mmCIF file with all atom_site columns, C-alpha atoms in Angstrom:
data_model
loop_
_atom_site.group_PDB
_atom_site.id
_atom_site.type_symbol
_atom_site.label_atom_id
_atom_site.label_alt_id
_atom_site.label_comp_id
_atom_site.label_asym_id
_atom_site.label_entity_id
_atom_site.label_seq_id
_atom_site.pdbx_PDB_ins_code
_atom_site.Cartn_x
_atom_site.Cartn_y
_atom_site.Cartn_z
_atom_site.occupancy
_atom_site.B_iso_or_equiv
_atom_site.pdbx_formal_charge
_atom_site.auth_seq_id
_atom_site.auth_comp_id
_atom_site.auth_asym_id
_atom_site.auth_atom_id
_atom_site.pdbx_PDB_model_num
ATOM 1   C CA . UNK A 1 1   ? -122.009 111.423 -128.356 1.00 85.00 ? 189 UNK A CA 1
ATOM 2   C CA . UNK A 1 2   ? -121.775 115.380 -128.823 1.00 93.00 ? 190 UNK A CA 1
ATOM 3   C CA . UNK A 1 3   ? -119.783 116.901 -131.641 1.00 96.00 ? 191 UNK A CA 1
ATOM 4   C CA . UNK A 1 4   ? -118.869 120.688 -131.171 1.00 98.00 ? 192 UNK A CA 1
ATOM 5   C CA . UNK A 1 5   ? -117.678 122.844 -134.054 1.00 97.00 ? 193 UNK A CA 1
ATOM 6   C CA . UNK A 1 6   ? -116.458 126.387 -133.249 1.00 97.00 ? 194 UNK A CA 1
ATOM 7   C CA . UNK A 1 7   ? -116.228 129.334 -135.678 1.00 97.00 ? 195 UNK A CA 1
ATOM 8   C CA . UNK A 1 8   ? -115.768 132.949 -135.497 1.00 97.00 ? 196 UNK A CA 1
ATOM 9   C CA . UNK A 1 9   ? -112.152 133.398 -134.560 1.00 97.00 ? 197 UNK A CA 1
ATOM 10  C CA . UNK A 1 10  ? -109.687 135.755 -136.114 1.00 97.00 ? 198 UNK A CA 1
ATOM 11  C CA . UNK A 1 11  ? -107.350 138.739 -135.879 1.00 98.00 ? 199 UNK A CA 1
ATOM 12  C CA . UNK A 1 12  ? -108.707 141.754 -134.177 1.00 98.00 ? 200 UNK A CA 1
ATOM 13  C CA . UNK A 1 13  ? -107.045 145.010 -132.757 1.00 98.00 ? 201 UNK A CA 1
ATOM 14  C CA . UNK A 1 14  ? -107.131 145.776 -129.139 1.00 98.00 ? 202 UNK A CA 1
ATOM 15  C CA . UNK A 1 15  ? -110.437 147.274 -128.187 1.00 98.00 ? 203 UNK A CA 1
ATOM 16  C CA . UNK A 1 16  ? -112.343 145.394 -130.851 1.00 98.00 ? 204 UNK A CA 1
ATOM 17  C CA . UNK A 1 17  ? -114.840 142.911 -130.799 1.00 98.00 ? 205 UNK A CA 1
ATOM 18  C CA . UNK A 1 18  ? -115.490 139.232 -131.989 1.00 98.00 ? 206 UNK A CA 1
ATOM 19  C CA . UNK A 1 19  ? -118.234 136.762 -131.876 1.00 98.00 ? 207 UNK A CA 1
ATOM 20  C CA . UNK A 1 20  ? -117.504 133.101 -131.367 1.00 98.00 ? 208 UNK A CA 1
ATOM 21  C CA . UNK A 1 21  ? -120.108 130.325 -132.243 1.00 98.00 ? 209 UNK A CA 1
ATOM 22  C CA . UNK A 1 22  ? -120.199 126.695 -131.276 1.00 98.00 ? 210 UNK A CA 1
ATOM 23  C CA . UNK A 1 23  ? -122.605 124.564 -133.210 1.00 98.00 ? 211 UNK A CA 1
ATOM 24  C CA . UNK A 1 24  ? -123.362 121.164 -131.491 1.00 96.00 ? 212 UNK A CA 1
ATOM 25  C CA . UNK A 1 25  ? -124.878 118.100 -132.681 1.00 95.00 ? 213 UNK A CA 1
ATOM 26  C CA . UNK A 1 26  ? -126.611 116.619 -129.653 1.00 87.00 ? 214 UNK A CA 1
ATOM 27  C CA . UNK A 1 27  ? -129.902 115.275 -128.585 1.00 87.00 ? 215 UNK A CA 1
ATOM 28  C CA . UNK A 1 28  ? -131.374 117.303 -125.971 1.00 88.00 ? 216 UNK A CA 1
ATOM 29  C CA . UNK A 1 29  ? -128.848 120.227 -126.315 1.00 90.00 ? 217 UNK A CA 1
ATOM 30  C CA . UNK A 1 30  ? -130.825 122.062 -123.523 1.00 87.00 ? 218 UNK A CA 1
ATOM 31  C CA . UNK A 1 31  ? -129.770 119.434 -120.991 1.00 89.00 ? 219 UNK A CA 1
ATOM 32  C CA . UNK A 1 32  ? -126.068 120.327 -121.406 1.00 93.00 ? 220 UNK A CA 1
ATOM 33  C CA . UNK A 1 33  ? -124.049 122.808 -119.684 1.00 94.00 ? 221 UNK A CA 1
ATOM 34  C CA . UNK A 1 34  ? -121.986 124.619 -122.194 1.00 96.00 ? 222 UNK A CA 1
ATOM 35  C CA . UNK A 1 35  ? -118.789 126.600 -121.564 1.00 97.00 ? 223 UNK A CA 1
ATOM 36  C CA . UNK A 1 36  ? -115.863 128.254 -123.279 1.00 98.00 ? 224 UNK A CA 1
ATOM 37  C CA . UNK A 1 37  ? -112.207 127.685 -122.202 1.00 98.00 ? 225 UNK A CA 1
ATOM 38  C CA . UNK A 1 38  ? -109.110 129.109 -123.684 1.00 98.00 ? 226 UNK A CA 1
ATOM 39  C CA . UNK A 1 39  ? -105.487 128.225 -123.956 1.00 98.00 ? 227 UNK A CA 1
ATOM 40  C CA . UNK A 1 40  ? -102.733 130.546 -124.648 1.00 97.00 ? 228 UNK A CA 1
ATOM 41  C CA . UNK A 1 41  ? -99.165  129.219 -125.708 1.00 93.00 ? 229 UNK A CA 1
ATOM 42  C CA . UNK A 1 42  ? -97.292  127.681 -122.943 1.00 95.00 ? 230 UNK A CA 1
ATOM 43  C CA . UNK A 1 43  ? -100.262 127.970 -120.496 1.00 96.00 ? 231 UNK A CA 1
ATOM 44  C CA . UNK A 1 44  ? -102.864 125.573 -119.141 1.00 96.00 ? 232 UNK A CA 1
ATOM 45  C CA . UNK A 1 45  ? -106.397 125.528 -120.498 1.00 97.00 ? 233 UNK A CA 1
ATOM 46  C CA . UNK A 1 46  ? -108.488 128.141 -118.440 1.00 97.00 ? 234 UNK A CA 1
ATOM 47  C CA . UNK A 1 47  ? -112.201 128.559 -117.948 1.00 98.00 ? 235 UNK A CA 1
ATOM 48  C CA . UNK A 1 48  ? -113.669 131.627 -119.563 1.00 98.00 ? 236 UNK A CA 1
ATOM 49  C CA . UNK A 1 49  ? -117.592 131.323 -119.305 1.00 97.00 ? 237 UNK A CA 1
ATOM 50  C CA . UNK A 1 50  ? -120.387 129.004 -118.558 1.00 96.00 ? 238 UNK A CA 1
ATOM 51  C CA . UNK A 1 51  ? -124.099 128.865 -119.312 1.00 95.00 ? 239 UNK A CA 1
ATOM 52  C CA . UNK A 1 52  ? -126.569 126.537 -117.718 1.00 92.00 ? 240 UNK A CA 1
ATOM 53  C CA . UNK A 1 53  ? -130.289 125.981 -118.576 1.00 78.00 ? 241 UNK A CA 1
ATOM 54  C CA . UNK A 1 54  ? -132.813 125.866 -115.874 1.00 69.00 ? 242 UNK A CA 1
ATOM 55  C CA . UNK A 1 55  ? -135.939 125.343 -117.922 1.00 64.00 ? 243 UNK A CA 1
ATOM 56  C CA . UNK A 1 56  ? -138.298 127.562 -119.608 1.00 59.00 ? 244 UNK A CA 1
ATOM 57  C CA . UNK A 1 57  ? -137.758 129.772 -122.695 1.00 57.00 ? 245 UNK A CA 1
ATOM 58  C CA . UNK A 1 58  ? -135.585 132.423 -120.991 1.00 63.00 ? 246 UNK A CA 1
ATOM 59  C CA . UNK A 1 59  ? -134.343 131.150 -117.708 1.00 71.00 ? 247 UNK A CA 1
ATOM 60  C CA . UNK A 1 60  ? -130.589 130.496 -117.519 1.00 81.00 ? 248 UNK A CA 1
ATOM 61  C CA . UNK A 1 61  ? -127.423 131.135 -115.367 1.00 88.00 ? 249 UNK A CA 1
ATOM 62  C CA . UNK A 1 62  ? -124.240 132.299 -116.577 1.00 91.00 ? 250 UNK A CA 1
ATOM 63  C CA . UNK A 1 63  ? -120.729 132.457 -114.971 1.00 94.00 ? 251 UNK A CA 1
ATOM 64  C CA . UNK A 1 64  ? -117.477 134.318 -116.023 1.00 96.00 ? 252 UNK A CA 1
ATOM 65  C CA . UNK A 1 65  ? -113.921 134.229 -115.125 1.00 97.00 ? 253 UNK A CA 1
ATOM 66  C CA . UNK A 1 66  ? -112.901 137.389 -113.378 1.00 97.00 ? 254 UNK A CA 1
ATOM 67  C CA . UNK A 1 67  ? -110.486 138.299 -116.239 1.00 97.00 ? 255 UNK A CA 1
ATOM 68  C CA . UNK A 1 68  ? -113.431 138.658 -118.777 1.00 98.00 ? 256 UNK A CA 1
ATOM 69  C CA . UNK A 1 69  ? -116.370 139.673 -116.614 1.00 98.00 ? 257 UNK A CA 1
ATOM 70  C CA . UNK A 1 70  ? -118.004 142.707 -118.006 1.00 97.00 ? 258 UNK A CA 1
ATOM 71  C CA . UNK A 1 71  ? -116.416 142.218 -121.469 1.00 98.00 ? 259 UNK A CA 1
ATOM 72  C CA . UNK A 1 72  ? -117.559 138.912 -122.583 1.00 98.00 ? 260 UNK A CA 1
ATOM 73  C CA . UNK A 1 73  ? -121.130 137.683 -122.723 1.00 97.00 ? 261 UNK A CA 1
ATOM 74  C CA . UNK A 1 74  ? -122.072 133.988 -123.275 1.00 96.00 ? 262 UNK A CA 1
ATOM 75  C CA . UNK A 1 75  ? -125.403 133.055 -124.671 1.00 93.00 ? 263 UNK A CA 1
ATOM 76  C CA . UNK A 1 76  ? -127.169 129.991 -126.131 1.00 92.00 ? 264 UNK A CA 1
ATOM 77  C CA . UNK A 1 77  ? -129.993 129.397 -128.704 1.00 91.00 ? 265 UNK A CA 1
ATOM 78  C CA . UNK A 1 78  ? -131.334 125.911 -127.830 1.00 89.00 ? 266 UNK A CA 1
ATOM 79  C CA . UNK A 1 79  ? -133.515 126.023 -130.955 1.00 90.00 ? 267 UNK A CA 1
ATOM 80  C CA . UNK A 1 80  ? -130.326 126.242 -133.119 1.00 94.00 ? 268 UNK A CA 1
ATOM 81  C CA . UNK A 1 81  ? -128.124 123.910 -130.799 1.00 94.00 ? 269 UNK A CA 1
ATOM 82  C CA . UNK A 1 82  ? -125.639 126.790 -130.733 1.00 95.00 ? 270 UNK A CA 1
ATOM 83  C CA . UNK A 1 83  ? -123.729 128.597 -127.947 1.00 96.00 ? 271 UNK A CA 1
ATOM 84  C CA . UNK A 1 84  ? -122.117 131.848 -128.535 1.00 97.00 ? 272 UNK A CA 1
ATOM 85  C CA . UNK A 1 85  ? -119.374 134.151 -126.842 1.00 98.00 ? 273 UNK A CA 1
ATOM 86  C CA . UNK A 1 86  ? -119.552 137.711 -127.627 1.00 98.00 ? 274 UNK A CA 1
ATOM 87  C CA . UNK A 1 87  ? -116.102 139.231 -126.820 1.00 98.00 ? 275 UNK A CA 1
ATOM 88  C CA . UNK A 1 88  ? -115.840 143.077 -126.497 1.00 98.00 ? 276 UNK A CA 1
ATOM 89  C CA . UNK A 1 89  ? -112.988 145.311 -125.463 1.00 98.00 ? 277 UNK A CA 1
ATOM 90  C CA . UNK A 1 90  ? -110.469 142.651 -126.364 1.00 98.00 ? 278 UNK A CA 1
ATOM 91  C CA . UNK A 1 91  ? -107.018 142.920 -124.917 1.00 98.00 ? 279 UNK A CA 1
ATOM 92  C CA . UNK A 1 92  ? -103.708 141.272 -126.262 1.00 97.00 ? 280 UNK A CA 1
ATOM 93  C CA . UNK A 1 93  ? -103.819 138.994 -123.153 1.00 97.00 ? 281 UNK A CA 1
ATOM 94  C CA . UNK A 1 94  ? -107.038 137.460 -124.521 1.00 98.00 ? 282 UNK A CA 1
ATOM 95  C CA . UNK A 1 95  ? -105.018 136.017 -127.305 1.00 98.00 ? 283 UNK A CA 1
ATOM 96  C CA . UNK A 1 96  ? -105.522 132.083 -127.153 1.00 98.00 ? 284 UNK A CA 1
ATOM 97  C CA . UNK A 1 97  ? -107.241 129.135 -128.832 1.00 98.00 ? 285 UNK A CA 1
ATOM 98  C CA . UNK A 1 98  ? -110.708 129.211 -127.638 1.00 98.00 ? 286 UNK A CA 1
ATOM 99  C CA . UNK A 1 99  ? -112.503 125.950 -127.152 1.00 98.00 ? 287 UNK A CA 1
ATOM 100 C CA . UNK A 1 100 ? -116.354 124.955 -126.641 1.00 98.00 ? 288 UNK A CA 1
ATOM 101 C CA . UNK A 1 101 ? -117.042 122.368 -124.273 1.00 98.00 ? 289 UNK A CA 1
ATOM 102 C CA . UNK A 1 102 ? -120.221 120.473 -123.003 1.00 96.00 ? 290 UNK A CA 1
ATOM 103 C CA . UNK A 1 103 ? -121.203 118.726 -119.913 1.00 95.00 ? 291 UNK A CA 1
ATOM 104 C CA . UNK A 1 104 ? -124.143 117.219 -118.165 1.00 91.00 ? 292 UNK A CA 1
ATOM 105 C CA . UNK A 1 105 ? -122.890 118.195 -114.794 1.00 89.00 ? 293 UNK A CA 1
ATOM 106 C CA . UNK A 1 106 ? -121.010 121.285 -115.342 1.00 84.00 ? 294 UNK A CA 1
ATOM 107 C CA . UNK A 1 107 ? -118.189 122.804 -113.427 1.00 91.00 ? 295 UNK A CA 1
ATOM 108 C CA . UNK A 1 108 ? -115.243 125.165 -113.789 1.00 94.00 ? 296 UNK A CA 1
ATOM 109 C CA . UNK A 1 109 ? -112.380 122.966 -114.612 1.00 94.00 ? 297 UNK A CA 1
ATOM 110 C CA . UNK A 1 110 ? -111.613 121.504 -117.935 1.00 92.00 ? 298 UNK A CA 1
ATOM 111 C CA . UNK A 1 111 ? -111.761 117.869 -116.348 1.00 94.00 ? 299 UNK A CA 1
ATOM 112 C CA . UNK A 1 112 ? -115.379 118.598 -115.707 1.00 95.00 ? 300 UNK A CA 1
ATOM 113 C CA . UNK A 1 113 ? -116.386 118.563 -119.533 1.00 96.00 ? 301 UNK A CA 1
ATOM 114 C CA . UNK A 1 114 ? -116.733 115.502 -121.595 1.00 95.00 ? 302 UNK A CA 1
ATOM 115 C CA . UNK A 1 115 ? -117.001 116.795 -125.018 1.00 97.00 ? 303 UNK A CA 1
ATOM 116 C CA . UNK A 1 116 ? -114.747 119.481 -126.878 1.00 98.00 ? 304 UNK A CA 1
ATOM 117 C CA . UNK A 1 117 ? -114.671 121.274 -130.049 1.00 98.00 ? 305 UNK A CA 1
ATOM 118 C CA . UNK A 1 118 ? -111.346 121.637 -132.137 1.00 97.00 ? 306 UNK A CA 1
ATOM 119 C CA . UNK A 1 119 ? -110.834 125.215 -131.082 1.00 97.00 ? 307 UNK A CA 1
ATOM 120 C CA . UNK A 1 120 ? -110.611 128.615 -132.970 1.00 98.00 ? 308 UNK A CA 1
ATOM 121 C CA . UNK A 1 121 ? -107.735 130.830 -132.876 1.00 98.00 ? 309 UNK A CA 1
ATOM 122 C CA . UNK A 1 122 ? -108.302 134.432 -131.336 1.00 98.00 ? 310 UNK A CA 1
ATOM 123 C CA . UNK A 1 123 ? -105.373 136.943 -131.820 1.00 98.00 ? 311 UNK A CA 1
ATOM 124 C CA . UNK A 1 124 ? -105.593 140.417 -130.452 1.00 98.00 ? 312 UNK A CA 1
ATOM 125 C CA . UNK A 1 125 ? -102.847 142.821 -131.766 1.00 97.00 ? 313 UNK A CA 1
ATOM 126 C CA . UNK A 1 126 ? -101.729 145.891 -129.596 1.00 94.00 ? 314 UNK A CA 1
#
């Protein structure tokens, strides 16, 4: 069983930055593929970013939705069982509830992930 707790959401002006954190209680955290999804009102939950771990101290692979590529960066600290999402150059259309998710197999759809956090609200004002 994996428990995920997000933090770091809030209200920010367009062009600003936020960093989300997701603390995981999981044995062998480094064996999980971690991802961020978001859900805006009236819309489906959508993939934002994913980070795998391929062994070693620095070797990983990350993936991004086209809408956030170049602005968002996902990272993980396996020693702290934590994954981060650094969000820069935020736009009003980034407004959503952001969810952290974990899976042993990975993927880009929300059905590919077994464990979810409760979500944290990000609001970007114009």
